[in-house]
Short mmCIF file of N, CA, C and O in Angstrom, two decimals:
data_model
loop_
_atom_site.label_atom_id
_atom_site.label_comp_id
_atom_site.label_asym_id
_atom_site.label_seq_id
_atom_site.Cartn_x
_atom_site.Cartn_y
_atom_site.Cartn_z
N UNK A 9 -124.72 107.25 66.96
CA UNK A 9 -124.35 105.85 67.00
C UNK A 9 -122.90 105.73 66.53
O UNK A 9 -122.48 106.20 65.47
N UNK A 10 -122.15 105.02 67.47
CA UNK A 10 -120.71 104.72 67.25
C UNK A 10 -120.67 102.98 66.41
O UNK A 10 -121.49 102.11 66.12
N UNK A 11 -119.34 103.18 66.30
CA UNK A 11 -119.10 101.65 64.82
C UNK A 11 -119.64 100.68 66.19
O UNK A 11 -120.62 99.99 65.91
N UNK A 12 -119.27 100.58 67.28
CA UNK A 12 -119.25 99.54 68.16
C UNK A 12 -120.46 99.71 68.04
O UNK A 12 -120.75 98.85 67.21
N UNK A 13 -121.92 100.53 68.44
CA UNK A 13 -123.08 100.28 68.58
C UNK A 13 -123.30 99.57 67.31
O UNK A 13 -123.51 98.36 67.33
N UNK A 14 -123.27 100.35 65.98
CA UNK A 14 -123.85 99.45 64.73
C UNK A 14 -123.31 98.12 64.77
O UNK A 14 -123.87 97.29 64.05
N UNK A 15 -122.31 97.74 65.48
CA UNK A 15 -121.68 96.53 64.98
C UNK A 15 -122.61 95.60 66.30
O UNK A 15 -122.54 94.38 66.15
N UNK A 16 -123.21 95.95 67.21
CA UNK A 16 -124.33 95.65 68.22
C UNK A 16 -125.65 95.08 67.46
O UNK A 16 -126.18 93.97 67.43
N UNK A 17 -125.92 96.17 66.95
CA UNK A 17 -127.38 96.39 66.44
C UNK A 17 -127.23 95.14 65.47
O UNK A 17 -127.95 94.16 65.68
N UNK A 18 -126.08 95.13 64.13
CA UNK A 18 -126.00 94.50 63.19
C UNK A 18 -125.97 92.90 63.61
O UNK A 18 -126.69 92.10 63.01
N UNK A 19 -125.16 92.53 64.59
CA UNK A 19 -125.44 91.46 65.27
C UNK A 19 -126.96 90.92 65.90
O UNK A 19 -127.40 89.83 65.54
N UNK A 20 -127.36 91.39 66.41
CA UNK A 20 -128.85 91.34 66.69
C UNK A 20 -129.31 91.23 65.85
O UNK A 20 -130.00 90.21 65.89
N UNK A 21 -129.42 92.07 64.31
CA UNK A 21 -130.73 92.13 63.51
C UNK A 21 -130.56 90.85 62.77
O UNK A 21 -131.57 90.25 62.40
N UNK A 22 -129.23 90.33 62.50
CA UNK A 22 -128.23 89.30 61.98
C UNK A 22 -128.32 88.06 62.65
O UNK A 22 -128.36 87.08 61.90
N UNK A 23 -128.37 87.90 63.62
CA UNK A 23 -128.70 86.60 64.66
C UNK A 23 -127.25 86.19 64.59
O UNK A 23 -126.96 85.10 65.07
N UNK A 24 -125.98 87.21 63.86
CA UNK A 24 -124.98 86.64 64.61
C UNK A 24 -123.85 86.97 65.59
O UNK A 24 -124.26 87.89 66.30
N UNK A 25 -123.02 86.74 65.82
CA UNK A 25 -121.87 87.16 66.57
C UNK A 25 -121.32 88.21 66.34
O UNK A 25 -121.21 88.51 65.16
N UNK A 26 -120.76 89.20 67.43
CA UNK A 26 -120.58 90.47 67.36
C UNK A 26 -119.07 90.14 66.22
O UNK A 26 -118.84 90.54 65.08
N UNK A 27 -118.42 89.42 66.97
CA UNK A 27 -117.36 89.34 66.32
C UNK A 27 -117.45 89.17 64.21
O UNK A 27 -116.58 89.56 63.43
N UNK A 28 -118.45 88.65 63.93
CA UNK A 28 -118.91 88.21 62.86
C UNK A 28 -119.33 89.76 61.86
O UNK A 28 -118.93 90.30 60.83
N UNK A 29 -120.39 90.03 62.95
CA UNK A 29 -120.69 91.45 62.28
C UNK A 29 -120.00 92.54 62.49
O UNK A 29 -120.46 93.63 62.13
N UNK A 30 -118.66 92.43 63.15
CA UNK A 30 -117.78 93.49 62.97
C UNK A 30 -116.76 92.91 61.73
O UNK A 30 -116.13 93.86 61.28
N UNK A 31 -116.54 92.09 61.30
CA UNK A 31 -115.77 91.47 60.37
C UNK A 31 -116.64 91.67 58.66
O UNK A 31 -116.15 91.65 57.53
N UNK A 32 -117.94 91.85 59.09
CA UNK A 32 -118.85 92.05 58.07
C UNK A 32 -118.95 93.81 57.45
O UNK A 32 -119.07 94.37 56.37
N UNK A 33 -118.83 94.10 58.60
CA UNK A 33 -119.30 95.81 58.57
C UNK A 33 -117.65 96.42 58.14
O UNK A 33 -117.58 97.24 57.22
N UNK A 34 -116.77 96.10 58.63
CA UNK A 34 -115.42 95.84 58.20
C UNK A 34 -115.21 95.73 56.64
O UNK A 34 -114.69 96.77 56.25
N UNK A 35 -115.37 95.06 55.87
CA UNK A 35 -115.40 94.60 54.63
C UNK A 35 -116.13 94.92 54.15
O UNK A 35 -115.86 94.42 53.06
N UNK A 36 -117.83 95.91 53.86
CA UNK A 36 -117.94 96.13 53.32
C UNK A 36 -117.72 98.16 53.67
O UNK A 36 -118.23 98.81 52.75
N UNK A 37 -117.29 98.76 54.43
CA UNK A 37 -116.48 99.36 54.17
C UNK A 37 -115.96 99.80 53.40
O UNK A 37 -116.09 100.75 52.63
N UNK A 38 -114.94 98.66 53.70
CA UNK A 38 -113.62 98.43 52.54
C UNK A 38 -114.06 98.82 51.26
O UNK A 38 -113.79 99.74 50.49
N UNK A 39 -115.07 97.52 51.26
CA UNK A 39 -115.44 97.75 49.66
C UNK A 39 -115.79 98.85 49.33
O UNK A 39 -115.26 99.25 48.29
N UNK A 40 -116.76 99.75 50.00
CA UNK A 40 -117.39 100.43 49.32
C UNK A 40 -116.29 101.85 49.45
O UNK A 40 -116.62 102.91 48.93
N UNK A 41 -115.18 101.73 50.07
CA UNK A 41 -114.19 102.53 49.93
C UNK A 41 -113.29 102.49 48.90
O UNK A 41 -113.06 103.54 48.31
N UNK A 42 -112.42 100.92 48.37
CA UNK A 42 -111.77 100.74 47.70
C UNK A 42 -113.01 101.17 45.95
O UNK A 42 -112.43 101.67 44.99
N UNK A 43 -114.04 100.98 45.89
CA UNK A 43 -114.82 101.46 44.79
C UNK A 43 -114.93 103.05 44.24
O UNK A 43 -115.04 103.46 43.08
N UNK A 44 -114.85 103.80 45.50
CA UNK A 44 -114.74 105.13 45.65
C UNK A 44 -113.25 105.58 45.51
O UNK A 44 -113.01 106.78 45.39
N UNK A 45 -112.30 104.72 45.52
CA UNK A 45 -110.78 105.27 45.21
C UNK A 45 -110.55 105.12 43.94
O UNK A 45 -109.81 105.90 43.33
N UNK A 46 -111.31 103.80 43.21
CA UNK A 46 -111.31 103.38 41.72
C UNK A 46 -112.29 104.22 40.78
O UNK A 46 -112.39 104.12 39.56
N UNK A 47 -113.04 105.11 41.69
CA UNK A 47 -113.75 105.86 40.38
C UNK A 47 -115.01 105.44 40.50
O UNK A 47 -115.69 106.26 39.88
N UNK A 48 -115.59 104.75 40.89
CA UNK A 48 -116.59 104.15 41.08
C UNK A 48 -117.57 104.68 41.95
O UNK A 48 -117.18 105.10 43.04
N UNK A 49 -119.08 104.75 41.60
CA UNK A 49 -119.93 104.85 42.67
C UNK A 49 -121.06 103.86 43.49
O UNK A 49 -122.06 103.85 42.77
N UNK A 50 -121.21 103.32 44.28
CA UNK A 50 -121.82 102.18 44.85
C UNK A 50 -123.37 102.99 45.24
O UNK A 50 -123.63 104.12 45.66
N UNK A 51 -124.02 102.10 44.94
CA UNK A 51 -125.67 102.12 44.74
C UNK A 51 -126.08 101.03 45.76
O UNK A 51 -125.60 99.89 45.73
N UNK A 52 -127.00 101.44 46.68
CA UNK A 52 -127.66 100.55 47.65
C UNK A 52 -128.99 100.95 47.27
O UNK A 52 -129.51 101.97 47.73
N UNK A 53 -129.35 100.47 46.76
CA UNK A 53 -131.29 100.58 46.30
C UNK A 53 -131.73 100.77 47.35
O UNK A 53 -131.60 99.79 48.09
N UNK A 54 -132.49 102.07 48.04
CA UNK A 54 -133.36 102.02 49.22
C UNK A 54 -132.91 102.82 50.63
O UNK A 54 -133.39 103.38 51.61
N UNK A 55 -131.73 102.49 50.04
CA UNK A 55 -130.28 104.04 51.13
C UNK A 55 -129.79 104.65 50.60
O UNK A 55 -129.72 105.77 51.11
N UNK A 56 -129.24 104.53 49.53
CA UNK A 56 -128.49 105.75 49.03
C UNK A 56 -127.21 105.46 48.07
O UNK A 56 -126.62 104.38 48.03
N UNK A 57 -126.90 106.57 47.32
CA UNK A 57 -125.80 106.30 46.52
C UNK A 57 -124.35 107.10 47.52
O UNK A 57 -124.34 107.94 48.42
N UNK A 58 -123.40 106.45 46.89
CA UNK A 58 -122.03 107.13 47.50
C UNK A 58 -121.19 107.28 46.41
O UNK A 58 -120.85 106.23 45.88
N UNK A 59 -120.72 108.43 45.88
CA UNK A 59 -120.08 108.65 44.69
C UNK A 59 -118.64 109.75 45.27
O UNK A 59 -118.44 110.13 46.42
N UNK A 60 -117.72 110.07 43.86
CA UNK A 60 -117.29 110.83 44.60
C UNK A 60 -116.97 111.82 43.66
O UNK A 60 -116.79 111.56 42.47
N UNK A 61 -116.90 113.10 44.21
CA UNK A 61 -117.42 114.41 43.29
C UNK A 61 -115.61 114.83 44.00
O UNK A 61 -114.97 114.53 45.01
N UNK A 62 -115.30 116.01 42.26
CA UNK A 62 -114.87 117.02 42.10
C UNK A 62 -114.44 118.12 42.48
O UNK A 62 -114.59 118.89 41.53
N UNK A 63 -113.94 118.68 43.39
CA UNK A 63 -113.86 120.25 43.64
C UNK A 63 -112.78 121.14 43.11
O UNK A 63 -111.60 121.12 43.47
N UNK A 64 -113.14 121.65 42.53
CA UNK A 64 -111.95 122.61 41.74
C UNK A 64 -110.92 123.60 42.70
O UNK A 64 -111.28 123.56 43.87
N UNK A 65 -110.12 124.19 42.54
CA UNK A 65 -109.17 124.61 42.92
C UNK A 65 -110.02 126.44 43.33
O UNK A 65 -110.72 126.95 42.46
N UNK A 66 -109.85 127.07 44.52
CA UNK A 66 -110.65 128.44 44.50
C UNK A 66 -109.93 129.32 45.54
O UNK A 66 -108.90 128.91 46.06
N UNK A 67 -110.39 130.41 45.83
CA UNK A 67 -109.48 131.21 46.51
C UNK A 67 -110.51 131.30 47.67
O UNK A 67 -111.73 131.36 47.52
N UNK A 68 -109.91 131.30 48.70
CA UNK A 68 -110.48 131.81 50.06
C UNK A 68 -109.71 132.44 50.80
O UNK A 68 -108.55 132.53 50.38
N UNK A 69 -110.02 133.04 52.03
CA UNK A 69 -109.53 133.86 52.97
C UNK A 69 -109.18 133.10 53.95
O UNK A 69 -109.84 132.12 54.29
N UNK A 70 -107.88 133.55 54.63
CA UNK A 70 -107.67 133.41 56.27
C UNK A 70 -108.60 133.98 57.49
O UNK A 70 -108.46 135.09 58.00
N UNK A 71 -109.49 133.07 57.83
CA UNK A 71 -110.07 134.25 58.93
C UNK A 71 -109.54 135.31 59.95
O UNK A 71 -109.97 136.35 60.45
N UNK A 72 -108.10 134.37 60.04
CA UNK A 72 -107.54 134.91 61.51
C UNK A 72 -106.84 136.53 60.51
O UNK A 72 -106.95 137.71 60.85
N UNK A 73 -106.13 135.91 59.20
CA UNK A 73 -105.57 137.29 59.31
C UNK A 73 -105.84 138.05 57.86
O UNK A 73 -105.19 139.02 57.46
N UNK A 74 -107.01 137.35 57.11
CA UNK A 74 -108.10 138.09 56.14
C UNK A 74 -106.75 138.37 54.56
O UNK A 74 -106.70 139.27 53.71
N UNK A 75 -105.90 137.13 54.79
CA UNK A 75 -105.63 137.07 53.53
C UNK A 75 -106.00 136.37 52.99
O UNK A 75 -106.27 135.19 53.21
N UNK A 76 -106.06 136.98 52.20
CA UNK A 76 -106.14 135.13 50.51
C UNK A 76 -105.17 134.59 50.21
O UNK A 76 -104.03 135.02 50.06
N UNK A 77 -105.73 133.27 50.06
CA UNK A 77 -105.24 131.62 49.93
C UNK A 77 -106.00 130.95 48.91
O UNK A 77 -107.14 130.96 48.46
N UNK A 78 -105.20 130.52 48.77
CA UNK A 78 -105.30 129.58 47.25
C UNK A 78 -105.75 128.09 48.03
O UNK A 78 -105.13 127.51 48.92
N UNK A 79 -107.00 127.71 47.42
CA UNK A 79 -107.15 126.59 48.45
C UNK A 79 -107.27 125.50 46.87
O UNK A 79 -107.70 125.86 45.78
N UNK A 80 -106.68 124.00 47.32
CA UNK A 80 -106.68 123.42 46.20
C UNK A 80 -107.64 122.57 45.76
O UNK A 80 -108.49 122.17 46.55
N UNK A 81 -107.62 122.32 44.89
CA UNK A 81 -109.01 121.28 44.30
C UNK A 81 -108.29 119.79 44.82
O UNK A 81 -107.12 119.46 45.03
N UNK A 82 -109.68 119.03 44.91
CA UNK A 82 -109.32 117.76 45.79
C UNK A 82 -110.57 117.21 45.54
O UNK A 82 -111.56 117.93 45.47
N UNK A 83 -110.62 115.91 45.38
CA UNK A 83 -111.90 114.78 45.71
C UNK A 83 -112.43 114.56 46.74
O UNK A 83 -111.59 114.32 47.61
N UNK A 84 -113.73 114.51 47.20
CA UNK A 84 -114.43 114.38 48.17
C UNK A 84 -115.32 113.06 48.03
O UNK A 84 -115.45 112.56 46.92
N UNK A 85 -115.85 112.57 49.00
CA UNK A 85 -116.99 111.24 49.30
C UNK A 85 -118.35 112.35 49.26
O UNK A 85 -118.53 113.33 49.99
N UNK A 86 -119.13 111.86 48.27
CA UNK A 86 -120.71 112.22 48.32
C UNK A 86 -121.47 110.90 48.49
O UNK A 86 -121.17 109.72 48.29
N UNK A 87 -122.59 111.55 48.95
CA UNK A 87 -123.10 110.52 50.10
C UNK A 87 -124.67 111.52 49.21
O UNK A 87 -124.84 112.73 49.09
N UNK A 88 -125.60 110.24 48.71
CA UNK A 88 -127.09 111.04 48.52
C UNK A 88 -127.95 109.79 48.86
O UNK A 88 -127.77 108.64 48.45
N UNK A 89 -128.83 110.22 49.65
CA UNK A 89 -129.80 109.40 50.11
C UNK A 89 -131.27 109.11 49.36
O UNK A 89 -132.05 109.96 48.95
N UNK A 90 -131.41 107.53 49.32
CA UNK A 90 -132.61 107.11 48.25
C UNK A 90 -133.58 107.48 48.52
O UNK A 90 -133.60 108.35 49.39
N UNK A 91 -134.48 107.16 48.11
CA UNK A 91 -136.29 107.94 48.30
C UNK A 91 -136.69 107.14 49.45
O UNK A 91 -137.32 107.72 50.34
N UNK A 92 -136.32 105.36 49.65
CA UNK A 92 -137.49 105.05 50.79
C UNK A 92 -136.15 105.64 52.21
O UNK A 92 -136.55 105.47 53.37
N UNK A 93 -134.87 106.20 52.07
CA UNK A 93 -134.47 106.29 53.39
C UNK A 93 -134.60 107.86 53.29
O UNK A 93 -134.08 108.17 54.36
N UNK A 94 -135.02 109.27 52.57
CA UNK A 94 -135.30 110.23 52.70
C UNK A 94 -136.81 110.43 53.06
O UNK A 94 -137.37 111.43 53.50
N UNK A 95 -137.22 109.43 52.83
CA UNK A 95 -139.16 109.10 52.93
C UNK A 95 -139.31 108.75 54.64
O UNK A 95 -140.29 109.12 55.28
N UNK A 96 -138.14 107.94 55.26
CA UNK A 96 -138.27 107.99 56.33
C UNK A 96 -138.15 108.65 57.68
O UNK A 96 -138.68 108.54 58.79
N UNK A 97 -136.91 109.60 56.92
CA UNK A 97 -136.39 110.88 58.25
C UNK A 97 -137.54 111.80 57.86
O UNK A 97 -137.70 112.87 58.45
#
């Protein structure tokens, strides 16, 4: 499913205008992006948490030419899914 389908679906389940629920799905986004740049992790009771984790700095290889590289530590988006939306897949 592409943003345009959810922003379909969300309209339908919504009873409103596509335009509406792309302006909706839009913003919270945002939000739940701008929360994840501040440190923050957002909790949806029933889907899932989105936090954002750590990775330290480690050495890996070039495949192509099997040297080592220093690869750097950086923040990532974690994404863990709640019990009733892991209960459902």
């Amino acid at each position: 499913m592409n943003k345009t389908e959810l922003v379909e679906k969300i309209a339908a389940g919504a009873g409103i205008s596509k335009a509406d629920a792309k302006k909706a799905l839009d913003a919270t986004v945002a939000a739940i992006k701008d929360a994840l740049v501040a440190g923050d992790k957002v909790q949806l009771v029933g889907f899932g948490t989105f936090s954002v984790n750590e990775r330290p700095a480690r050495e890996g290889i070039n495949p192509a030419t099997k040297e080592k590289i220093k690869i750097a530590a950086k923040k990532v988006a974690k994404f863990k899914a709640g019990a009733e939306l892991a209960d459902a897949l």
